[in-house]
């Protein structure tokens, strides 16, 4: 009993520690004191959160925006680092006109796609009262529609803050990926015994799909994969999401509706291939299909909410198996979370700190779907053993 109490105390202490983040040397949020230069016009003394309202609305691809700020509170840092987040931009970073780092200039010159993401830029030590200059090159229209407030601090503090703010999102995403992979293998093993696990296999693929999309959407996949194509993967996963949802639906449907849903899956996959080819050939960037993606996804999740609600609560749904009803509940939870999230995603301010309420809706909905998958598997195992005992009794 004493040993159990000690373990419980240590678990609670660890959980509380995860909820609290305290930077070692402090983090400076560079909100005020900025100067911007665009098309020969200077804008001085504004807050970074207000810059979108100051700049003109007709900024287009190829425009260049220069931001300057005097560095402060950097002399006491062991590994001074600047954290910025770019949106479809190449950039150059200078300190007193000396180039410190550049990113995406070759892609900008050739007209290739540049995505979104966080960038940790190492700075020289003892740089207080020196001038920091960030030059942004707009590679897509409306790339300057929002700005993430740059932060100055030690690399470990900046990464720790980012990981702490998105800890729940990252943990759910990892859980969905690992859960989906493990249960796919288990379901594949049982597939030789019964075809009832095919719906379970489709659900595991959806779990992995959702987990990966959560990571790339929130720009926190950099700690598991080093790539400059994170935004491309995000849009590809978004485009394929209706296919994963409809494939799962097809195992709960019957007759002509099953065939129709699988035909839609094929069409969505072929459309995704066409979009990928157009993007890689630099003919049309994948961002151009963003509105179509969200429209198609909205239709998909509305369909899921209506159909699965009928399957769960209407009398006709009572004729279906318990397994199908459990999976329908999971799909309904996931689809309902997406219905709430899609308009919030479109209205979300780009410069906001990640890990807000909007970013948690789909991860929590996907967690509910994973729980119904687990419940369905336990039901399958229980019924399998009961069926085996019944066969043995009959023999």
CSV table of C-alpha atoms in Angstrom, one decimal:
chain,number,residue,atom,x,y,z
A,1,UNK,CA,0.0,0.0,0.0
A,2,UNK,CA,2.8,2.4,0.9
A,3,UNK,CA,4.6,1.6,-2.4
A,4,UNK,CA,1.4,2.3,-4.3
A,5,UNK,CA,0.9,5.6,-2.6
A,6,UNK,CA,4.5,6.6,-3.4
A,7,UNK,CA,4.0,5.7,-7.1
A,8,UNK,CA,0.7,7.7,-7.2
A,9,UNK,CA,2.4,10.7,-5.6
A,10,UNK,CA,5.3,10.5,-8.2
A,11,UNK,CA,2.8,10.2,-11.1
A,12,UNK,CA,0.8,13.3,-9.9
A,13,UNK,CA,4.1,15.2,-9.4
A,14,UNK,CA,5.2,14.4,-12.9
A,15,UNK,CA,1.8,15.3,-14.3
A,16,UNK,CA,1.9,18.7,-12.6
A,17,UNK,CA,5.4,19.3,-13.9
A,18,UNK,CA,4.2,18.7,-17.4
A,19,UNK,CA,1.6,21.4,-17.0
A,20,UNK,CA,4.1,24.0,-15.9
A,21,UNK,CA,6.9,25.4,-18.1
A,22,UNK,CA,9.5,27.9,-16.8
A,23,UNK,CA,12.2,29.0,-19.2
A,24,UNK,CA,15.7,28.9,-17.6
A,25,UNK,CA,16.9,32.3,-19.0
A,26,UNK,CA,13.6,33.9,-20.0
A,27,UNK,CA,12.0,34.4,-23.3
A,28,UNK,CA,11.5,37.9,-24.9
A,29,UNK,CA,8.4,38.3,-27.0
A,30,UNK,CA,9.3,40.9,-29.6
A,31,UNK,CA,5.8,42.5,-29.9
A,32,UNK,CA,6.6,46.2,-29.9
A,33,UNK,CA,9.2,48.5,-31.5
A,34,UNK,CA,9.1,47.2,-35.1
A,35,UNK,CA,9.8,49.2,-38.2
A,36,UNK,CA,8.6,47.9,-41.6
A,37,UNK,CA,9.5,49.0,-45.1
A,38,UNK,CA,7.4,48.1,-48.1
A,39,UNK,CA,7.6,49.6,-51.7
A,40,UNK,CA,9.6,52.5,-50.4
A,41,UNK,CA,7.1,53.3,-47.6
A,42,UNK,CA,8.2,53.0,-43.9
A,43,UNK,CA,5.9,52.1,-41.0
A,44,UNK,CA,7.4,52.8,-37.6
A,45,UNK,CA,6.6,52.0,-34.0
A,46,UNK,CA,3.9,49.4,-34.4
A,47,UNK,CA,3.1,46.1,-32.7
A,48,UNK,CA,3.6,42.9,-34.6
A,49,UNK,CA,0.0,41.9,-33.9
A,50,UNK,CA,-1.1,45.1,-35.7
A,51,UNK,CA,1.0,44.8,-38.8
A,52,UNK,CA,-1.7,43.2,-40.9
A,53,UNK,CA,-3.9,46.2,-40.5
A,54,UNK,CA,-1.1,48.6,-41.3
A,55,UNK,CA,0.2,47.0,-44.5
A,56,UNK,CA,-1.7,47.5,-47.8
A,57,UNK,CA,-4.2,44.8,-48.8
A,58,UNK,CA,-3.0,44.5,-52.4
A,59,UNK,CA,0.3,42.7,-51.6
A,60,UNK,CA,1.0,39.9,-54.1
A,61,UNK,CA,3.5,37.3,-55.0
A,62,UNK,CA,7.0,38.7,-55.5
A,63,UNK,CA,6.7,41.5,-53.0
A,64,UNK,CA,9.4,42.1,-50.4
A,65,UNK,CA,8.8,43.2,-46.8
A,66,UNK,CA,11.7,44.4,-44.5
A,67,UNK,CA,11.2,44.3,-40.7
A,68,UNK,CA,13.8,45.8,-38.3
A,69,UNK,CA,14.0,45.7,-34.5
A,70,UNK,CA,16.7,46.6,-32.0
A,71,UNK,CA,17.8,43.5,-30.1
A,72,UNK,CA,17.4,43.5,-26.3
A,73,UNK,CA,17.9,41.0,-23.4
A,74,UNK,CA,20.2,38.8,-25.4
A,75,UNK,CA,23.5,39.4,-23.6
A,76,UNK,CA,22.6,36.9,-20.8
A,77,UNK,CA,21.7,34.1,-23.1
A,78,UNK,CA,24.1,31.1,-23.5
A,79,UNK,CA,22.7,30.1,-26.9
A,80,UNK,CA,20.8,33.1,-28.2
A,81,UNK,CA,18.2,32.0,-30.8
A,82,UNK,CA,15.4,33.8,-32.7
A,83,UNK,CA,12.2,31.9,-33.3
A,84,UNK,CA,10.1,33.0,-36.3
A,85,UNK,CA,7.3,31.5,-38.2
A,86,UNK,CA,7.0,32.1,-41.9
A,87,UNK,CA,3.9,31.8,-44.2
A,88,UNK,CA,4.8,31.0,-47.8
A,89,UNK,CA,7.9,33.2,-47.6
A,90,UNK,CA,11.6,33.0,-48.2
A,91,UNK,CA,13.6,35.1,-45.8
A,92,UNK,CA,17.0,36.6,-45.0
A,93,UNK,CA,18.1,37.6,-41.4
A,94,UNK,CA,20.7,40.3,-40.9
A,95,UNK,CA,22.4,41.8,-37.8
A,96,UNK,CA,23.8,45.2,-38.6
A,97,UNK,CA,23.7,44.4,-42.4
A,98,UNK,CA,25.6,41.1,-41.8
A,99,UNK,CA,23.8,38.1,-43.2
A,100,UNK,CA,23.1,35.5,-40.5
A,101,UNK,CA,20.8,33.1,-42.2
A,102,UNK,CA,18.7,32.7,-45.4
A,103,UNK,CA,16.0,30.3,-46.4
A,104,UNK,CA,14.1,29.5,-49.6
A,105,UNK,CA,15.7,32.2,-51.9
A,106,UNK,CA,16.4,29.7,-54.7
A,107,UNK,CA,12.8,28.4,-54.6
A,108,UNK,CA,11.6,32.0,-54.6
A,109,UNK,CA,13.7,32.9,-57.6
A,110,UNK,CA,12.5,29.9,-59.6
A,111,UNK,CA,8.9,30.4,-58.6
A,112,UNK,CA,8.6,27.1,-56.6
A,113,UNK,CA,6.4,26.5,-53.7
A,114,UNK,CA,7.5,27.6,-50.2
A,115,UNK,CA,5.4,26.4,-47.3
A,116,UNK,CA,4.8,27.5,-43.7
A,117,UNK,CA,6.8,26.6,-40.6
A,118,UNK,CA,8.8,27.5,-37.5
A,119,UNK,CA,12.5,28.5,-37.9
A,120,UNK,CA,15.1,28.5,-35.1
A,121,UNK,CA,17.8,31.0,-36.1
A,122,UNK,CA,21.1,31.0,-34.1
A,123,UNK,CA,22.4,34.5,-33.3
A,124,UNK,CA,25.8,35.7,-32.2
A,125,UNK,CA,26.3,36.4,-28.5
A,126,UNK,CA,26.3,39.9,-26.9
A,127,UNK,CA,24.1,41.5,-29.5
A,128,UNK,CA,22.2,44.0,-27.3
A,129,UNK,CA,21.6,47.3,-29.0
A,130,UNK,CA,22.4,45.8,-32.4
A,131,UNK,CA,19.8,46.0,-35.2
A,132,UNK,CA,18.0,42.9,-36.3
A,133,UNK,CA,16.6,42.9,-39.9
A,134,UNK,CA,14.3,40.3,-41.3
A,135,UNK,CA,13.6,40.5,-45.0
A,136,UNK,CA,10.6,38.5,-46.3
A,137,UNK,CA,10.0,37.5,-49.9
A,138,UNK,CA,6.4,36.7,-50.7
A,139,UNK,CA,6.1,33.6,-52.8
A,140,UNK,CA,2.3,33.4,-52.7
A,141,UNK,CA,-0.5,35.9,-52.7
A,142,UNK,CA,-1.7,37.0,-49.2
A,143,UNK,CA,1.4,35.5,-47.7
A,144,UNK,CA,1.6,38.6,-45.4
A,145,UNK,CA,-1.9,38.2,-44.1
A,146,UNK,CA,-0.7,37.3,-40.6
A,147,UNK,CA,2.5,37.3,-38.6
A,148,UNK,CA,3.7,35.2,-35.7
A,149,UNK,CA,5.4,37.4,-33.1
A,150,UNK,CA,9.1,36.6,-33.1
A,151,UNK,CA,10.7,35.3,-29.8
A,152,UNK,CA,14.2,35.7,-28.5
A,153,UNK,CA,15.7,33.3,-26.0
A,154,UNK,CA,17.9,30.2,-25.6
A,155,UNK,CA,17.2,27.4,-28.1
A,156,UNK,CA,16.2,25.0,-25.4
A,157,UNK,CA,13.7,27.5,-23.8
A,158,UNK,CA,12.1,28.3,-27.2
A,159,UNK,CA,11.7,24.7,-28.2
A,160,UNK,CA,10.5,23.8,-24.7
A,161,UNK,CA,7.9,26.5,-24.8
A,162,UNK,CA,6.7,25.4,-28.2
A,163,UNK,CA,6.6,21.8,-27.2
A,164,UNK,CA,4.8,22.6,-23.9
A,165,UNK,CA,2.1,24.7,-25.7
A,166,UNK,CA,1.4,21.9,-28.1
A,167,UNK,CA,2.1,19.0,-25.7
A,168,UNK,CA,-1.5,17.6,-25.8
A,169,UNK,CA,-1.7,17.9,-29.5
A,170,UNK,CA,1.7,16.2,-30.1
A,171,UNK,CA,0.9,13.4,-27.6
A,172,UNK,CA,-2.5,12.7,-29.2
A,173,UNK,CA,-0.9,12.7,-32.7
A,174,UNK,CA,1.8,10.2,-31.6
A,175,UNK,CA,-0.8,8.1,-29.9
A,176,UNK,CA,-3.0,8.0,-33.0
A,177,UNK,CA,0.0,7.0,-35.3
A,178,UNK,CA,1.3,4.3,-32.9
A,179,UNK,CA,-2.2,3.0,-32.1
A,180,UNK,CA,-3.2,2.8,-35.7
A,181,UNK,CA,0.1,1.0,-36.7
A,182,UNK,CA,-0.2,-1.6,-33.9
A,183,UNK,CA,-3.9,-2.3,-34.4
A,184,UNK,CA,-3.4,-2.5,-38.2
A,185,UNK,CA,-0.9,-5.3,-37.7
A,186,UNK,CA,-3.2,-7.1,-35.2
A,187,UNK,CA,-6.2,-6.7,-37.5
A,188,UNK,CA,-4.1,-8.0,-40.5
A,189,UNK,CA,-3.3,-11.1,-38.5
A,190,UNK,CA,-7.1,-11.7,-37.8
A,191,UNK,CA,-8.0,-10.9,-41.4
A,192,UNK,CA,-7.3,-14.5,-42.4
A,193,UNK,CA,-9.9,-15.7,-39.9
A,194,UNK,CA,-12.8,-13.3,-40.6
A,195,UNK,CA,-13.6,-10.4,-42.9
A,196,UNK,CA,-15.2,-8.5,-40.1
A,197,UNK,CA,-11.9,-6.9,-39.2
A,198,UNK,CA,-11.6,-5.1,-42.6
A,199,UNK,CA,-13.6,-2.2,-41.1
A,200,UNK,CA,-11.1,-2.2,-38.2
A,201,UNK,CA,-8.2,-2.1,-40.7
A,202,UNK,CA,-9.8,0.9,-42.4
A,203,UNK,CA,-10.2,2.6,-39.1
A,204,UNK,CA,-6.5,2.1,-38.2
A,205,UNK,CA,-5.5,3.7,-41.5
A,206,UNK,CA,-7.8,6.6,-40.6
A,207,UNK,CA,-6.1,6.9,-37.2
A,208,UNK,CA,-2.6,7.1,-38.7
A,209,UNK,CA,-3.9,9.6,-41.3
A,210,UNK,CA,-5.4,11.9,-38.7
A,211,UNK,CA,-2.3,11.7,-36.5
A,212,UNK,CA,0.0,12.7,-39.3
A,213,UNK,CA,-2.3,15.5,-40.4
A,214,UNK,CA,-2.5,16.9,-36.9
A,215,UNK,CA,1.4,17.1,-36.7
A,216,UNK,CA,1.8,18.8,-40.1
A,217,UNK,CA,-1.2,21.2,-39.7
A,218,UNK,CA,0.2,22.5,-36.4
A,219,UNK,CA,3.8,22.7,-37.8
A,220,UNK,CA,5.2,20.5,-35.0
A,221,UNK,CA,6.4,17.6,-37.2
A,222,UNK,CA,9.9,19.0,-37.2
A,223,UNK,CA,10.9,17.0,-34.1
A,224,UNK,CA,10.4,13.7,-35.9
A,225,UNK,CA,11.1,14.6,-39.5
A,226,UNK,CA,13.4,17.2,-41.1
A,227,UNK,CA,11.7,18.5,-44.2
A,228,UNK,CA,11.0,21.7,-46.0
A,229,UNK,CA,7.8,20.2,-47.5
A,230,UNK,CA,5.7,20.0,-44.4
A,231,UNK,CA,3.0,22.3,-45.8
A,232,UNK,CA,2.8,20.1,-49.0
A,233,UNK,CA,2.3,17.0,-46.8
A,234,UNK,CA,-0.3,18.9,-44.8
A,235,UNK,CA,-2.4,19.7,-47.9
A,236,UNK,CA,-1.9,16.2,-49.4
A,237,UNK,CA,-3.2,14.6,-46.2
A,238,UNK,CA,-6.1,17.1,-46.1
A,239,UNK,CA,-7.0,16.2,-49.7
A,240,UNK,CA,-6.9,12.5,-48.9
A,241,UNK,CA,-8.9,12.8,-45.7
A,242,UNK,CA,-12.3,12.4,-47.4
A,243,UNK,CA,-11.0,9.2,-49.0
A,244,UNK,CA,-10.1,7.8,-45.6
A,245,UNK,CA,-13.5,8.8,-44.1
A,246,UNK,CA,-15.5,7.4,-47.1
A,247,UNK,CA,-13.5,4.1,-47.1
A,248,UNK,CA,-14.4,3.7,-43.4
A,249,UNK,CA,-18.1,4.5,-44.3
A,250,UNK,CA,-18.1,1.9,-47.0
A,251,UNK,CA,-17.6,-0.9,-44.5
A,252,UNK,CA,-20.7,0.3,-42.6
A,253,UNK,CA,-22.8,0.7,-45.7
A,254,UNK,CA,-24.4,-1.9,-47.9
A,255,UNK,CA,-25.6,-2.4,-51.5
A,256,UNK,CA,-25.3,0.5,-54.0
A,257,UNK,CA,-24.2,3.0,-51.3
A,258,UNK,CA,-21.1,0.9,-50.5
A,259,UNK,CA,-20.2,0.8,-54.2
A,260,UNK,CA,-20.8,4.6,-54.6
A,261,UNK,CA,-18.6,5.4,-51.6
A,262,UNK,CA,-15.7,3.3,-52.9
A,263,UNK,CA,-16.0,5.0,-56.3
A,264,UNK,CA,-15.7,8.4,-54.5
A,265,UNK,CA,-12.6,7.0,-52.7
A,266,UNK,CA,-11.0,6.2,-56.1
A,267,UNK,CA,-11.9,9.6,-57.5
A,268,UNK,CA,-10.4,11.4,-54.5
A,269,UNK,CA,-7.2,9.4,-54.7
A,270,UNK,CA,-6.9,10.1,-58.5
A,271,UNK,CA,-7.5,13.8,-57.9
A,272,UNK,CA,-4.8,13.8,-55.2
A,273,UNK,CA,-2.4,12.2,-57.7
A,274,UNK,CA,-3.2,14.9,-60.3
A,275,UNK,CA,-2.8,17.7,-57.8
A,276,UNK,CA,0.6,16.2,-56.7
A,277,UNK,CA,1.8,16.0,-60.3
A,278,UNK,CA,0.7,19.6,-61.0
A,279,UNK,CA,2.4,20.8,-57.8
A,280,UNK,CA,5.7,18.9,-58.4
A,281,UNK,CA,5.8,20.1,-62.0
A,282,UNK,CA,5.4,23.7,-60.7
A,283,UNK,CA,2.3,24.2,-62.8
A,284,UNK,CA,-0.2,24.9,-60.1
A,285,UNK,CA,0.8,25.1,-56.4
A,286,UNK,CA,-1.1,22.9,-54.0
A,287,UNK,CA,-2.2,25.9,-52.0
A,288,UNK,CA,-4.5,26.9,-54.9
A,289,UNK,CA,-6.7,23.9,-54.1
A,290,UNK,CA,-7.1,24.8,-50.4
A,291,UNK,CA,-10.7,26.1,-50.8
A,292,UNK,CA,-11.7,23.0,-52.8
A,293,UNK,CA,-10.1,20.8,-50.1
A,294,UNK,CA,-12.1,22.4,-47.3
A,295,UNK,CA,-15.4,22.3,-49.4
A,296,UNK,CA,-15.0,18.6,-50.2
A,297,UNK,CA,-14.0,17.8,-46.6
A,298,UNK,CA,-17.0,19.8,-45.3
A,299,UNK,CA,-19.4,17.8,-47.5
A,300,UNK,CA,-17.8,14.6,-46.3
A,301,UNK,CA,-18.1,15.3,-42.6
A,302,UNK,CA,-21.7,16.6,-42.9
A,303,UNK,CA,-22.5,13.4,-44.7
A,304,UNK,CA,-20.8,11.4,-41.9
A,305,UNK,CA,-22.6,13.2,-39.1
A,306,UNK,CA,-26.1,12.7,-40.7
A,307,UNK,CA,-25.6,9.1,-41.8
A,308,UNK,CA,-23.9,7.9,-38.6
A,309,UNK,CA,-26.5,9.7,-36.4
A,310,UNK,CA,-29.2,7.8,-38.2
A,311,UNK,CA,-27.2,4.5,-37.9
A,312,UNK,CA,-26.8,5.0,-34.1
A,313,UNK,CA,-30.2,6.3,-33.0
A,314,UNK,CA,-32.8,5.4,-35.6
A,315,UNK,CA,-34.6,2.1,-35.5
A,316,UNK,CA,-33.1,1.0,-38.8
A,317,UNK,CA,-29.7,1.3,-37.1
A,318,UNK,CA,-30.7,-1.3,-34.5
A,319,UNK,CA,-30.7,-3.9,-37.3
A,320,UNK,CA,-27.0,-3.4,-37.7
A,321,UNK,CA,-24.3,-5.2,-35.7
A,322,UNK,CA,-23.0,-3.8,-32.4
A,323,UNK,CA,-19.6,-3.5,-34.0
A,324,UNK,CA,-20.9,-1.3,-36.8
A,325,UNK,CA,-22.8,0.9,-34.3
A,326,UNK,CA,-19.7,1.3,-32.2
A,327,UNK,CA,-17.6,2.4,-35.2
A,328,UNK,CA,-20.4,4.7,-36.3
A,329,UNK,CA,-20.3,6.4,-32.9
A,330,UNK,CA,-16.5,7.0,-33.3
A,331,UNK,CA,-17.0,8.4,-36.8
A,332,UNK,CA,-19.8,10.7,-35.6
A,333,UNK,CA,-17.6,12.1,-32.8
A,334,UNK,CA,-14.7,12.7,-35.3
A,335,UNK,CA,-16.9,14.2,-37.9
A,336,UNK,CA,-18.7,16.5,-35.4
A,337,UNK,CA,-15.3,17.8,-34.2
A,338,UNK,CA,-14.3,18.6,-37.8
A,339,UNK,CA,-17.6,20.4,-38.5
A,340,UNK,CA,-16.8,22.7,-35.6
A,341,UNK,CA,-13.2,23.1,-36.5
A,342,UNK,CA,-13.3,23.8,-40.3
A,343,UNK,CA,-14.8,27.3,-40.0
A,344,UNK,CA,-12.5,28.0,-37.1
A,345,UNK,CA,-9.5,26.9,-39.1
A,346,UNK,CA,-10.4,29.2,-41.9
A,347,UNK,CA,-10.9,32.2,-39.5
A,348,UNK,CA,-7.8,31.4,-37.4
A,349,UNK,CA,-5.3,34.2,-37.2
A,350,UNK,CA,-2.0,32.9,-38.6
A,351,UNK,CA,0.2,34.7,-36.1
A,352,UNK,CA,-1.5,33.2,-33.0
A,353,UNK,CA,0.4,31.0,-30.7
A,354,UNK,CA,-0.1,27.3,-31.5
A,355,UNK,CA,-1.9,25.1,-29.0
A,356,UNK,CA,-5.1,27.2,-28.7
A,357,UNK,CA,-8.6,25.8,-28.2
A,358,UNK,CA,-9.1,25.6,-32.0
A,359,UNK,CA,-6.1,23.4,-32.4
A,360,UNK,CA,-7.4,20.9,-29.8
A,361,UNK,CA,-10.8,20.2,-31.2
A,362,UNK,CA,-9.9,17.6,-33.9
A,363,UNK,CA,-7.2,15.9,-31.8
A,364,UNK,CA,-9.8,15.3,-29.0
A,365,UNK,CA,-12.4,14.1,-31.5
A,366,UNK,CA,-9.8,11.7,-33.0
A,367,UNK,CA,-9.0,10.4,-29.5
A,368,UNK,CA,-12.7,9.6,-29.1
A,369,UNK,CA,-12.7,7.7,-32.4
A,370,UNK,CA,-9.6,5.7,-31.3
A,371,UNK,CA,-11.4,4.8,-28.0
A,372,UNK,CA,-14.3,3.4,-30.0
A,373,UNK,CA,-11.9,1.4,-32.2
A,374,UNK,CA,-10.4,-0.1,-29.0
A,375,UNK,CA,-13.8,-0.9,-27.7
A,376,UNK,CA,-14.8,-2.5,-31.0
A,377,UNK,CA,-11.6,-4.6,-30.9
A,378,UNK,CA,-12.4,-5.8,-27.3
A,379,UNK,CA,-15.9,-6.7,-28.4
A,380,UNK,CA,-14.5,-8.6,-31.4
A,381,UNK,CA,-12.1,-10.6,-29.2
A,382,UNK,CA,-14.8,-11.3,-26.6
A,383,UNK,CA,-17.3,-12.5,-29.3
A,384,UNK,CA,-14.5,-14.6,-30.9
A,385,UNK,CA,-13.8,-16.5,-27.7
A,386,UNK,CA,-17.5,-16.9,-27.0
A,387,UNK,CA,-18.0,-18.3,-30.5
A,388,UNK,CA,-15.1,-20.7,-30.1
A,389,UNK,CA,-16.4,-22.0,-26.8
A,390,UNK,CA,-19.9,-22.4,-28.4
A,391,UNK,CA,-18.4,-24.4,-31.3
A,392,UNK,CA,-16.5,-26.6,-28.9
A,393,UNK,CA,-19.7,-27.2,-26.9
A,394,UNK,CA,-21.6,-28.1,-30.1
A,395,UNK,CA,-18.8,-30.5,-31.1
